PDB file of C-alpha atoms in Angstrom:
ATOM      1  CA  UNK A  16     -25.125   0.756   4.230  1.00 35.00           C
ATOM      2  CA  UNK A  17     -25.197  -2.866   3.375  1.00 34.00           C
ATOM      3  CA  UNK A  18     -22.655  -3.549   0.519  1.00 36.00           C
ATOM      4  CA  UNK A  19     -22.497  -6.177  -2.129  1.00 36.00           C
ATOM      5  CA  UNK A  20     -19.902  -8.372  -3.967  1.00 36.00           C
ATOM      6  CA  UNK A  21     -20.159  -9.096  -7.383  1.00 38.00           C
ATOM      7  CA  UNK A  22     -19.743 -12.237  -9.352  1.00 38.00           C
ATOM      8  CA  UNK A  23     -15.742 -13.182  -9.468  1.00 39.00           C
ATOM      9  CA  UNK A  24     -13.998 -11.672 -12.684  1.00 47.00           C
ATOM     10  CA  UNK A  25     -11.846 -13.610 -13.618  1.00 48.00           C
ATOM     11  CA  UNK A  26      -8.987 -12.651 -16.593  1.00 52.00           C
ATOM     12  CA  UNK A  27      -8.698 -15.464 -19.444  1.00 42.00           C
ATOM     13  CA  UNK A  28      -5.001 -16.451 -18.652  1.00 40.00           C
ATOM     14  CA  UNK A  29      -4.208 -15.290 -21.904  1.00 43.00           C
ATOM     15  CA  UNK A  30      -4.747 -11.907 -20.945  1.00 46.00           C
ATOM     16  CA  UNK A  31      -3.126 -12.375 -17.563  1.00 47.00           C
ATOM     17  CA  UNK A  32      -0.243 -14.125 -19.344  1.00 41.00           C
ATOM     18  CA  UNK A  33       0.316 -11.327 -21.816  1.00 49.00           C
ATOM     19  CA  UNK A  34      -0.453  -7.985 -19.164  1.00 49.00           C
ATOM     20  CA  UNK A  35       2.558  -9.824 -17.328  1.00 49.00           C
ATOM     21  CA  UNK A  36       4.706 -10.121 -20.330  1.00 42.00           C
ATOM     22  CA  UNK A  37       3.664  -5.889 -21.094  1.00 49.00           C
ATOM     23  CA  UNK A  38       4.536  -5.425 -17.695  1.00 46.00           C
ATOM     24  CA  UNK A  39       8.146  -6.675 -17.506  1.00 45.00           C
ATOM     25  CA  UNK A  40       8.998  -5.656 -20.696  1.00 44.00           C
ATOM     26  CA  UNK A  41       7.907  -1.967 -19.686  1.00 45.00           C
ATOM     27  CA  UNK A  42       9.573  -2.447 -16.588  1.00 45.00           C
ATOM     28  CA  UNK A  43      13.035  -3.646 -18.285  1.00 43.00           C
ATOM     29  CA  UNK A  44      12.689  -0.419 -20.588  1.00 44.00           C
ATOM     30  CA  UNK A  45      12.297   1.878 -17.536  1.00 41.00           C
ATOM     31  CA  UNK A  46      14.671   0.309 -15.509  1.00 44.00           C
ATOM     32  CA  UNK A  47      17.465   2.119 -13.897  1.00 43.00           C
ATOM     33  CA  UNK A  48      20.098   3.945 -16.053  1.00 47.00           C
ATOM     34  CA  UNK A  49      23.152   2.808 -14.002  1.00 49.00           C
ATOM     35  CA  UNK A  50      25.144   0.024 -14.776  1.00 54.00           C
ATOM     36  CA  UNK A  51      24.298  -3.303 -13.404  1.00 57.00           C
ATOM     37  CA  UNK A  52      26.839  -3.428 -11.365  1.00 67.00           C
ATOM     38  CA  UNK A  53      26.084  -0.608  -9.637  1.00 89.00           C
ATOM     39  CA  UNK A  54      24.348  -0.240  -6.121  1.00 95.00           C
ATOM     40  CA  UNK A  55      22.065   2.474  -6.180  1.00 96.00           C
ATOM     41  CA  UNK A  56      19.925   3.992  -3.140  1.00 97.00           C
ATOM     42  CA  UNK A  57      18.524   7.401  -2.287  1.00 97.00           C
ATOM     43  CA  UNK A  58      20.624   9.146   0.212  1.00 97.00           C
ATOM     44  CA  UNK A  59      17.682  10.349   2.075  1.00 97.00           C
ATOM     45  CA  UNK A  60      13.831   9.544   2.583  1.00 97.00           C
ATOM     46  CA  UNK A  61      10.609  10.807   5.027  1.00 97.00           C
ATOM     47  CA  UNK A  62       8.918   8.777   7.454  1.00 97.00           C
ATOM     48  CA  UNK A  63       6.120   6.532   5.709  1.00 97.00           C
ATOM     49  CA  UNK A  64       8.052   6.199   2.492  1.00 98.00           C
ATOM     50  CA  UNK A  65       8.223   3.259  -0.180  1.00 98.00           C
ATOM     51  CA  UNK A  66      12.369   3.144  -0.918  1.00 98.00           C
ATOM     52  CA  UNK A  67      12.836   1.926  -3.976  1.00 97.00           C
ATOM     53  CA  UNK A  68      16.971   0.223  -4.887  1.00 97.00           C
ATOM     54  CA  UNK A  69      18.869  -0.851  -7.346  1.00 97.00           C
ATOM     55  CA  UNK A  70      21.357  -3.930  -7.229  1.00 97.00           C
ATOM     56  CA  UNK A  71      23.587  -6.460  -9.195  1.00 96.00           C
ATOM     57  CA  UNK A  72      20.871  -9.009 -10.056  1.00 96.00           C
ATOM     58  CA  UNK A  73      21.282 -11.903  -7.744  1.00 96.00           C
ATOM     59  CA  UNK A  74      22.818  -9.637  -4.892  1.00 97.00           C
ATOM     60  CA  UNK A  75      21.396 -10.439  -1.290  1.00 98.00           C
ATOM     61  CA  UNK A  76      19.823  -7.777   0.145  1.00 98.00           C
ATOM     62  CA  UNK A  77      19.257  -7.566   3.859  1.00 98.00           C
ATOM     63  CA  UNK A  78      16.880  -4.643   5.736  1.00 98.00           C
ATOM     64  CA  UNK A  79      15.933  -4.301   9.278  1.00 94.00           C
ATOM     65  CA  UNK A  80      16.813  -8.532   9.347  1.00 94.00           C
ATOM     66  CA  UNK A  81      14.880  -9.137   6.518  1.00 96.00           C
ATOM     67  CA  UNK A  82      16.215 -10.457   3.259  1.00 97.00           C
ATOM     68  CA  UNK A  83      14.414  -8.991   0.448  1.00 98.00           C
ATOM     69  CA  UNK A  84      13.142 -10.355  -2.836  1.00 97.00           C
ATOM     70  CA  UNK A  85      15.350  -9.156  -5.558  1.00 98.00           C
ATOM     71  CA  UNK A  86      13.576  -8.321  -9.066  1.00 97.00           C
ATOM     72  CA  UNK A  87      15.454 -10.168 -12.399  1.00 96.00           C
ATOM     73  CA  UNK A  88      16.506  -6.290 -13.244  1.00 94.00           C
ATOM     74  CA  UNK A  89      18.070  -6.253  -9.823  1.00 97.00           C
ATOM     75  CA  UNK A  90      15.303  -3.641  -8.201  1.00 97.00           C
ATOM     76  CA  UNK A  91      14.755  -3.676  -4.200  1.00 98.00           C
ATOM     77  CA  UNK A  92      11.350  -2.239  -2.641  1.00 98.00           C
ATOM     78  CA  UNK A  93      11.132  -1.638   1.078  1.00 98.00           C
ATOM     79  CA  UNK A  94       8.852   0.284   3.418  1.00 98.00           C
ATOM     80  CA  UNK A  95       9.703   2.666   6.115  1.00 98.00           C
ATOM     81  CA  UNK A  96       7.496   3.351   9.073  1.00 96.00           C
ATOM     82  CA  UNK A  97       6.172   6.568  10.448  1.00 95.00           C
ATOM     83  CA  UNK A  98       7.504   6.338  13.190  1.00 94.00           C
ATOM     84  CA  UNK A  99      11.130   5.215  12.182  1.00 97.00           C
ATOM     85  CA  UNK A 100      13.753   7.470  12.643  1.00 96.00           C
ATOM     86  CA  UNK A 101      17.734   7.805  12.552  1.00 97.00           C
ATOM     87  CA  UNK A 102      19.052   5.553   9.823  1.00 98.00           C
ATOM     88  CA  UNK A 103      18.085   3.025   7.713  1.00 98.00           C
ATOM     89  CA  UNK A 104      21.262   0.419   6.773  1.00 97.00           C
ATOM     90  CA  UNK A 105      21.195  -2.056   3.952  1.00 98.00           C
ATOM     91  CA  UNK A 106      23.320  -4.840   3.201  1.00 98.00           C
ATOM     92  CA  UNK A 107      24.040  -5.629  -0.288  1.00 98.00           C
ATOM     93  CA  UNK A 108      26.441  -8.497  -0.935  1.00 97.00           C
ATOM     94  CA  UNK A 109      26.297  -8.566  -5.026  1.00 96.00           C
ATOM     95  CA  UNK A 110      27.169 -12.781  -6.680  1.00 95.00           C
ATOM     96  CA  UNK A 111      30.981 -11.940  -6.854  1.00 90.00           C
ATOM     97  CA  UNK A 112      31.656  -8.987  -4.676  1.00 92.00           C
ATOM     98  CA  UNK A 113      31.824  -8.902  -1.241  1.00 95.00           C
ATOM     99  CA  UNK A 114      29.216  -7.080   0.792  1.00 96.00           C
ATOM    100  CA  UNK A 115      28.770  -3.606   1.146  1.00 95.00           C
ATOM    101  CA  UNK A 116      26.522  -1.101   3.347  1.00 96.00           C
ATOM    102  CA  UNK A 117      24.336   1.373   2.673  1.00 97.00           C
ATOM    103  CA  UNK A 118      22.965   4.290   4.852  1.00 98.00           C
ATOM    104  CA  UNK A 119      19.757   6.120   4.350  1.00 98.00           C
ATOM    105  CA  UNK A 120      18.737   9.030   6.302  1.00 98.00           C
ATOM    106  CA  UNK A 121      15.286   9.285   7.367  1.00 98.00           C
ATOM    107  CA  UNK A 122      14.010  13.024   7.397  1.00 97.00           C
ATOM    108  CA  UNK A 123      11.165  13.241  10.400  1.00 96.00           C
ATOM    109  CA  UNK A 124       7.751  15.214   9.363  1.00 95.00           C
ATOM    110  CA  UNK A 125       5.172  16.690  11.106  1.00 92.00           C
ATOM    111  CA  UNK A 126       2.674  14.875  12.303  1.00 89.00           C
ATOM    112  CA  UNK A 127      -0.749  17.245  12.826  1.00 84.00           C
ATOM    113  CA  UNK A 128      -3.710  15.751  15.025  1.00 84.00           C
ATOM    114  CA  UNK A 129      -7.043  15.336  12.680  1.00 79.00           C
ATOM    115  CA  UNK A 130     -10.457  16.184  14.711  1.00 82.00           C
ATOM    116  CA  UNK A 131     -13.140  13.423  13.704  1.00 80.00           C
ATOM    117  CA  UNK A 132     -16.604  13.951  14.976  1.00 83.00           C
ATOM    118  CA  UNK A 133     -19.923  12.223  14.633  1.00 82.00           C
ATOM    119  CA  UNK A 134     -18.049   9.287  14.138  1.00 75.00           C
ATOM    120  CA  UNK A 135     -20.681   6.197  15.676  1.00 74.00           C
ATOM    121  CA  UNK A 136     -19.814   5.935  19.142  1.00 76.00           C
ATOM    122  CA  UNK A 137     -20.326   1.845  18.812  1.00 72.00           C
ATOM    123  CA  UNK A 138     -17.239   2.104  16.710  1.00 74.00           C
ATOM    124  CA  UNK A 139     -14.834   3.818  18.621  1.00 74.00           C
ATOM    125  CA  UNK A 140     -15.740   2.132  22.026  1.00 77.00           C
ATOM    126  CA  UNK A 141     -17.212  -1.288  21.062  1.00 83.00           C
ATOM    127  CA  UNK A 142     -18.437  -3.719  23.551  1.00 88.00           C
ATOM    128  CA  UNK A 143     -17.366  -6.979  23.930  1.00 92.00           C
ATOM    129  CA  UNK A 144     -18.740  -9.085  21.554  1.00 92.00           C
ATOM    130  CA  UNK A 145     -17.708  -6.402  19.141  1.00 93.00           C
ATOM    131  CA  UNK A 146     -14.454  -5.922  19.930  1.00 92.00           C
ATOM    132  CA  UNK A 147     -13.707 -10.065  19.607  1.00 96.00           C
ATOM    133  CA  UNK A 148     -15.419  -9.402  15.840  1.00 96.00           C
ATOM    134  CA  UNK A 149     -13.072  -6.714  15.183  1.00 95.00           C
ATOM    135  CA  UNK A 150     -10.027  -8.589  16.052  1.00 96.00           C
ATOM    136  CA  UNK A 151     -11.293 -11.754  14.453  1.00 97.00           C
ATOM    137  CA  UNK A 152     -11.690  -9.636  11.222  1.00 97.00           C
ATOM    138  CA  UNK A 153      -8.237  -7.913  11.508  1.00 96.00           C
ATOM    139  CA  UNK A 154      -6.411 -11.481  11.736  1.00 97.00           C
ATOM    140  CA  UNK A 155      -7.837 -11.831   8.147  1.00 96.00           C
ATOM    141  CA  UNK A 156      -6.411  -8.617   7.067  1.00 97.00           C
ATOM    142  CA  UNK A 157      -3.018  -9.112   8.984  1.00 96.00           C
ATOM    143  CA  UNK A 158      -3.080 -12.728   7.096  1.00 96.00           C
ATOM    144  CA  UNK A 159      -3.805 -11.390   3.313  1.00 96.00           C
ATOM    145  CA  UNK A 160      -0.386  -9.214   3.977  1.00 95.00           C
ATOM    146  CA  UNK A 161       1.992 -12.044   5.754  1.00 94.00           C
ATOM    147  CA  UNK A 162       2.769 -12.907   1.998  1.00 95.00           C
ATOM    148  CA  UNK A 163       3.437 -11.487  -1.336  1.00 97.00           C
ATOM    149  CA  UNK A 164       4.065 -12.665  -4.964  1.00 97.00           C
ATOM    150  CA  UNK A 165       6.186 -10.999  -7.891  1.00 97.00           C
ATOM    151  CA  UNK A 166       4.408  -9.281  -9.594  1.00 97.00           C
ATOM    152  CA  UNK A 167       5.640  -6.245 -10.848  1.00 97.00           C
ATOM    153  CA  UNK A 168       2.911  -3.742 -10.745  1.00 98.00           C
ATOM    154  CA  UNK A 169       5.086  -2.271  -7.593  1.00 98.00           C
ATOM    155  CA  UNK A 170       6.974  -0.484 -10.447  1.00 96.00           C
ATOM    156  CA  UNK A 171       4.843   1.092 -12.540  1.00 97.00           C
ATOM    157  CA  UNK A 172       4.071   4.933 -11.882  1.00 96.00           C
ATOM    158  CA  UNK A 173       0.878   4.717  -9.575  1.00 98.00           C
ATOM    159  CA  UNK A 174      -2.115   6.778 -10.608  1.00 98.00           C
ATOM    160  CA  UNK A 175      -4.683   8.054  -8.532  1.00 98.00           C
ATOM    161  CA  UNK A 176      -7.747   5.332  -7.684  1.00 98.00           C
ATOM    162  CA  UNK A 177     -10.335   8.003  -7.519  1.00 98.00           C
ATOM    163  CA  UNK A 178      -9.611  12.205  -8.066  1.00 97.00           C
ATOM    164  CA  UNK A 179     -10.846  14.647  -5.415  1.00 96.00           C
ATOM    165  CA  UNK A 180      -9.957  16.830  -2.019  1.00 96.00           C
ATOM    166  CA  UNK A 181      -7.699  14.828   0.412  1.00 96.00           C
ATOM    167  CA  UNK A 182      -9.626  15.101   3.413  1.00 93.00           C
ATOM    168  CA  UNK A 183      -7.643  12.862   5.475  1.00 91.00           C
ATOM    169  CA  UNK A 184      -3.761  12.411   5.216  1.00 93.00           C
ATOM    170  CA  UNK A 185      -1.937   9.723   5.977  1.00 94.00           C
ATOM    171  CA  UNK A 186       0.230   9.760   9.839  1.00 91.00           C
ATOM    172  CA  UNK A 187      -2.365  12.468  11.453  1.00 89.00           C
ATOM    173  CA  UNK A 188      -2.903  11.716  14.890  1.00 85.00           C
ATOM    174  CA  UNK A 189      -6.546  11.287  15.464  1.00 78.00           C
ATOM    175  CA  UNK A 190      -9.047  11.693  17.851  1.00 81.00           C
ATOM    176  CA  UNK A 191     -12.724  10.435  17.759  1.00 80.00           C
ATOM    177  CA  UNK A 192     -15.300  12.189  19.299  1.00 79.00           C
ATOM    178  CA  UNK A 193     -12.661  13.456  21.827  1.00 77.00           C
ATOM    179  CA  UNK A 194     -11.548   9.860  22.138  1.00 77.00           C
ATOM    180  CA  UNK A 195      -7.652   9.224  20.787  1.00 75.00           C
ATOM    181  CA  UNK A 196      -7.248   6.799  18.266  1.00 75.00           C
ATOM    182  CA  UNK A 197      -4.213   5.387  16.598  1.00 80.00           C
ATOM    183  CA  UNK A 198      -2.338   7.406  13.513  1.00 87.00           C
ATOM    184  CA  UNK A 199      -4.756   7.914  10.067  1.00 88.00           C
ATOM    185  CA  UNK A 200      -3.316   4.704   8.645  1.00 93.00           C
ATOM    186  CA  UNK A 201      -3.927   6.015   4.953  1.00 95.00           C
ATOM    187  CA  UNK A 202      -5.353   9.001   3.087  1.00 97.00           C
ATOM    188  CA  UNK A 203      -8.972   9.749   2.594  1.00 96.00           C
ATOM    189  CA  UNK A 204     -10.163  11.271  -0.898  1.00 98.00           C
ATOM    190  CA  UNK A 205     -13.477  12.822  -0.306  1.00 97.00           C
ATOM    191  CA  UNK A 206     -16.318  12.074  -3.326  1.00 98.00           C
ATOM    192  CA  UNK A 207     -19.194  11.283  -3.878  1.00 98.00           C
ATOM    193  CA  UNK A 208     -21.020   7.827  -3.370  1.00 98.00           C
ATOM    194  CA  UNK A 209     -21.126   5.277  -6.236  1.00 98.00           C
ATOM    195  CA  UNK A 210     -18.004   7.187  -7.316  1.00 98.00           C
ATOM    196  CA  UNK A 211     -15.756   4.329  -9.281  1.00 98.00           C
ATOM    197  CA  UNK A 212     -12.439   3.018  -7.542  1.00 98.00           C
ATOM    198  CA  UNK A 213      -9.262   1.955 -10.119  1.00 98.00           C
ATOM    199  CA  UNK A 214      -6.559  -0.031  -9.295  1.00 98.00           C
ATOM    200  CA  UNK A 215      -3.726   2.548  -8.597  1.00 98.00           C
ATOM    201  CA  UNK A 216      -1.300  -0.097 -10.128  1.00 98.00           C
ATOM    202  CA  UNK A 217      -1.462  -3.849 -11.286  1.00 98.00           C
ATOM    203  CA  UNK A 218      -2.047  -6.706  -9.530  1.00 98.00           C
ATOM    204  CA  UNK A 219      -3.349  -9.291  -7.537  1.00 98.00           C
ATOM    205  CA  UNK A 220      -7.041  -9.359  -5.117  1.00 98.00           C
ATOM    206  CA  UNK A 221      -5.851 -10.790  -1.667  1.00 98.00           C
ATOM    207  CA  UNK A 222      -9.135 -10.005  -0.021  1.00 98.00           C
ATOM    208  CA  UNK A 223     -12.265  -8.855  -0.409  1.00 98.00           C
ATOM    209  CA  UNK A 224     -14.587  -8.099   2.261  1.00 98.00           C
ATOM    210  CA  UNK A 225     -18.214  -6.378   1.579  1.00 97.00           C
ATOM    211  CA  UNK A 226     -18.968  -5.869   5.471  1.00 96.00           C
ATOM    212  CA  UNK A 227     -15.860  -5.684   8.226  1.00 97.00           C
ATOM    213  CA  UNK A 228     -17.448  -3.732  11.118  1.00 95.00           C
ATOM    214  CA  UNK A 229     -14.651  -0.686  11.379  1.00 94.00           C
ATOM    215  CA  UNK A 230     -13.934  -0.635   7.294  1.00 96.00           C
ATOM    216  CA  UNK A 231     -17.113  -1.824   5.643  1.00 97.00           C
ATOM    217  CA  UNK A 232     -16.524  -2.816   2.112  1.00 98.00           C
ATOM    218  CA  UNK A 233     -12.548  -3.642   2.155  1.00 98.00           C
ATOM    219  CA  UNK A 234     -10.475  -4.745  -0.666  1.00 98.00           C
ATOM    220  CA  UNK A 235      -6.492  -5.463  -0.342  1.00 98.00           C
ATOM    221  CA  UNK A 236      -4.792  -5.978  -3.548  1.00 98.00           C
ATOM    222  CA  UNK A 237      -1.354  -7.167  -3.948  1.00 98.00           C
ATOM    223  CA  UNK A 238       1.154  -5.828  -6.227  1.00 98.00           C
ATOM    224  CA  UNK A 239       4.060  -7.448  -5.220  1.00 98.00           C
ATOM    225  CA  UNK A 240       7.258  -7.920  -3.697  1.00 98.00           C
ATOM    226  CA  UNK A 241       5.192  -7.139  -0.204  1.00 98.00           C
ATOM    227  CA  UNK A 242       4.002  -3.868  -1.766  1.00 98.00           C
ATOM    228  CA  UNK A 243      -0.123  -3.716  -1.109  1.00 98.00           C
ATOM    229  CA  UNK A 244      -2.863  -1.407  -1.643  1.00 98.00           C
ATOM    230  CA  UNK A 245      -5.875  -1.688   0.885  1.00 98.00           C
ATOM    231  CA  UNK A 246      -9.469   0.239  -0.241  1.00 98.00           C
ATOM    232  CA  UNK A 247     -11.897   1.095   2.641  1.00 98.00           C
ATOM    233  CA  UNK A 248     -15.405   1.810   3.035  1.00 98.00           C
ATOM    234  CA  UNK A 249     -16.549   0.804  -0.635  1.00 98.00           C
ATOM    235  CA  UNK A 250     -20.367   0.419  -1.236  1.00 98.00           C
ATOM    236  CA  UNK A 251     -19.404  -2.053  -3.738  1.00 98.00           C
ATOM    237  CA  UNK A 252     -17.063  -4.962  -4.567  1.00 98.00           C
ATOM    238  CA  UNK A 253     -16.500  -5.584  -8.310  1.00 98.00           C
ATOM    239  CA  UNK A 254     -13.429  -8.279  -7.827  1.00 98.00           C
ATOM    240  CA  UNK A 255     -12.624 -10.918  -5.935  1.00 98.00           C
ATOM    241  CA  UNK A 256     -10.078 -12.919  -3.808  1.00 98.00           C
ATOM    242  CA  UNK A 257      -7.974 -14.378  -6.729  1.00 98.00           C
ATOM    243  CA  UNK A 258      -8.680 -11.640  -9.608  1.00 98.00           C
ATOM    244  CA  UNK A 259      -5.801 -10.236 -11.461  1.00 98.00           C
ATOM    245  CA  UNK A 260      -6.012  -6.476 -12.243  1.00 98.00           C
ATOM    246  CA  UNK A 261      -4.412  -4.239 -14.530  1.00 98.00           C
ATOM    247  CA  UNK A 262      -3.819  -0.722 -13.689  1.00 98.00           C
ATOM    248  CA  UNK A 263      -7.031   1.542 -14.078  1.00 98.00           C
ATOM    249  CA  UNK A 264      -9.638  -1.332 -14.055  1.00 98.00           C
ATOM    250  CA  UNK A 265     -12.472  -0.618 -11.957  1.00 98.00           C
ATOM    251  CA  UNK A 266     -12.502  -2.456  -8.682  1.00 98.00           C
ATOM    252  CA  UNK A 267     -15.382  -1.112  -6.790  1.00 98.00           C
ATOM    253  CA  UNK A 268     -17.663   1.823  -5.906  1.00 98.00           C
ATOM    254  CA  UNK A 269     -16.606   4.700  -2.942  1.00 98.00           C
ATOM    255  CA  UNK A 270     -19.098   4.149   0.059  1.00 98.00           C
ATOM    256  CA  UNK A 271     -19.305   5.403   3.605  1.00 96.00           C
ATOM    257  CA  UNK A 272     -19.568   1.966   5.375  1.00 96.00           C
ATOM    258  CA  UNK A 273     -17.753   0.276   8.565  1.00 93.00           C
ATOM    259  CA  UNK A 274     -16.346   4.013  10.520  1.00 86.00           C
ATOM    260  CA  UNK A 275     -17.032   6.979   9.047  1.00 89.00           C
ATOM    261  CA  UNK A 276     -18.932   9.889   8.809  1.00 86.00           C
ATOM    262  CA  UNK A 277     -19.518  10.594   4.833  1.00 93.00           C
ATOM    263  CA  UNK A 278     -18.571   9.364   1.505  1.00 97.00           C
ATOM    264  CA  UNK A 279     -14.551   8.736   0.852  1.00 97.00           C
ATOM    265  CA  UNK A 280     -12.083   6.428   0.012  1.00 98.00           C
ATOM    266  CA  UNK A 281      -9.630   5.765   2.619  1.00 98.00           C
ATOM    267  CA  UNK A 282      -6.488   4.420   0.539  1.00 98.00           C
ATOM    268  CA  UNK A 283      -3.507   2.737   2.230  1.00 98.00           C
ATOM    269  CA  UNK A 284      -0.826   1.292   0.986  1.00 98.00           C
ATOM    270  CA  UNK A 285       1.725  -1.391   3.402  1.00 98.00           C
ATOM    271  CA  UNK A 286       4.973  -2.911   3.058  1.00 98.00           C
ATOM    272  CA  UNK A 287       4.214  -6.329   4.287  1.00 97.00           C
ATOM    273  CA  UNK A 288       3.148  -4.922   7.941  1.00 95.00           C
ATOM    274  CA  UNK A 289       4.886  -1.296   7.456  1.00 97.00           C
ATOM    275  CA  UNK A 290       2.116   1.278   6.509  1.00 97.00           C
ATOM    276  CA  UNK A 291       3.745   4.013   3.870  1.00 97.00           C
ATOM    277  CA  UNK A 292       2.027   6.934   2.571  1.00 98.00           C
ATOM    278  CA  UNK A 293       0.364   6.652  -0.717  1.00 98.00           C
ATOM    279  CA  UNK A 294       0.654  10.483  -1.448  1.00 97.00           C
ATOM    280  CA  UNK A 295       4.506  10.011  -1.110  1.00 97.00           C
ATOM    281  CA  UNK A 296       4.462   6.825  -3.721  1.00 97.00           C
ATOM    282  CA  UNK A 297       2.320   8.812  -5.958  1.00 97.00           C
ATOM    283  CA  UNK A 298       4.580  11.755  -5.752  1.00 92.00           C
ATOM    284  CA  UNK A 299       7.511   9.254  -7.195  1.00 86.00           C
ATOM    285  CA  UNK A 300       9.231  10.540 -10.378  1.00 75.00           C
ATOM    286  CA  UNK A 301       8.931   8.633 -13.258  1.00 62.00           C
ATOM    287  CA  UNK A 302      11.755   6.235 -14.226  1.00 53.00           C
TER     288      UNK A 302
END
């Protein structure tokens, strides 16, 4: 199914100007109840989850070698993979403190193997030619993640894009047509065609692709702080690279383009280049 892009969106920057201003001053109401000067993480988290911390403001914050981006209300956001395991350790080292560690354990889950069949056989053994498309097209994707602004629709509660039966879950080993693939990088929400897609949470349209050859109509929205939300398989594009979105706006149609076998939205969600499940981030209490 050929898909199509609309004409770019755009948001007066009055409107973007004053969603952002909402959105902080919801986020300063809803930020954490412990004192500022408090360092708060959870004690323990699953594979694929988005950790969410609380700092000093201004504190440097260090993960896996990484120094993180710390919000103005002193919130961290970090990823952890599905495959990680053992502990995760923080360092926190607040303006006028001296630095302190933090462990968090991460609980292992079972990982069950998904059976996909009458998947098209070009896509899960292409040739040549293919292939070099495929990797050309996945530098793009890799490249719309590398970077993230700070926005802060990372914090709000997310809500579901589209409602229906979760027929793919994120982690599951699978195997196409007999042939093993790599771990179901998302979740898939079967409905119908045409169905319309919301933004789970605000922010900002990194890319927007209406025909990549394994994901068809593909849309990667940013929402900050390296927290991203990538849409798959859409049979129609109704923002652009560029477009600001508020939570709930409409961003494009469900489809069954690029690999698969029926009408869905695959939904993933990445931490920079760590893949977390959505269904976990959804799952997040309130605030």
């Amino acid at each position: 199914m050929k898909s199509t892009t609309s004409k770019t969106k755009k948001r007066p920057a009055i409107v973007g100007l004053l969603a952002g201003l909402l959105i902080s001053l919801l986020y300063a109401t809803l930020a954490w109840a412990a004192p500022a000067s408090e360092t708060v993480f959870p004690a323990h988290v699953q594979q694929g989850a988005l950790v969410y911390g609380r700092v000093p403001p201004g504190s440097r914050v260090v993960y896996d070698g990484r120094q993180l981006d710390v919000t103005d209300y002193g919130t961290v956001v970090f990823g952890i993979g599905r495959d990680a395991s053992g502990v995760a350790r923080v360092r926190v080292t607040p303006p006028d403190a001296d630095e302190s560690k933090v462990s968090i354990e991460i609980r292992p889950r079972d990982w069950p193997v998904e059976r996909i069949n009458g998947v098209p056989p070009k896509t899960v053994s292409p040739p040549p030619e293919i292939a070099a498309r495929i990797a050309r097209e996945q530098q793009k994707v890799t490249a719309a993640r590398a970077h993230s602004n700070h926005g802060l629709g990372f914090a709000e509660h997310f809500i579901w894009p589209v409602r229906g039966r979760i027929s793919g879950r994120f982690g599951n080993q699978r195997v196409y047509n007999g042939t093993p693939g790599s771990a179901h990088s998302g979740m898939d929400i079967a409905v119908a065609t045409g169905t319309p897609v919301k933004a789970p949470a605000a922010g900002t349209v990194v890319l927007a692709e209406p025909d990549l050859y394994l994901t068809g109509g593909t849309i990667l929205i940013d929402h900050g702080y390296g927290v991203g939300s990538n849409f798959l398989h859409l049979s129609k594009l109704d923002v652009a690279v560029g477009d600001t979105v508020a939570q709930g706006d409409i961003i494009g149609e469900v489809g069954a383009t690029g690999r698969a076998t029926g009408p869905h939205l695959h939904w993933g969600m990445t931490w920079f280049s760590t893949r977390i499940d959505p269904l976990l981030v959804l799952q997040r209490p309130n605030r």
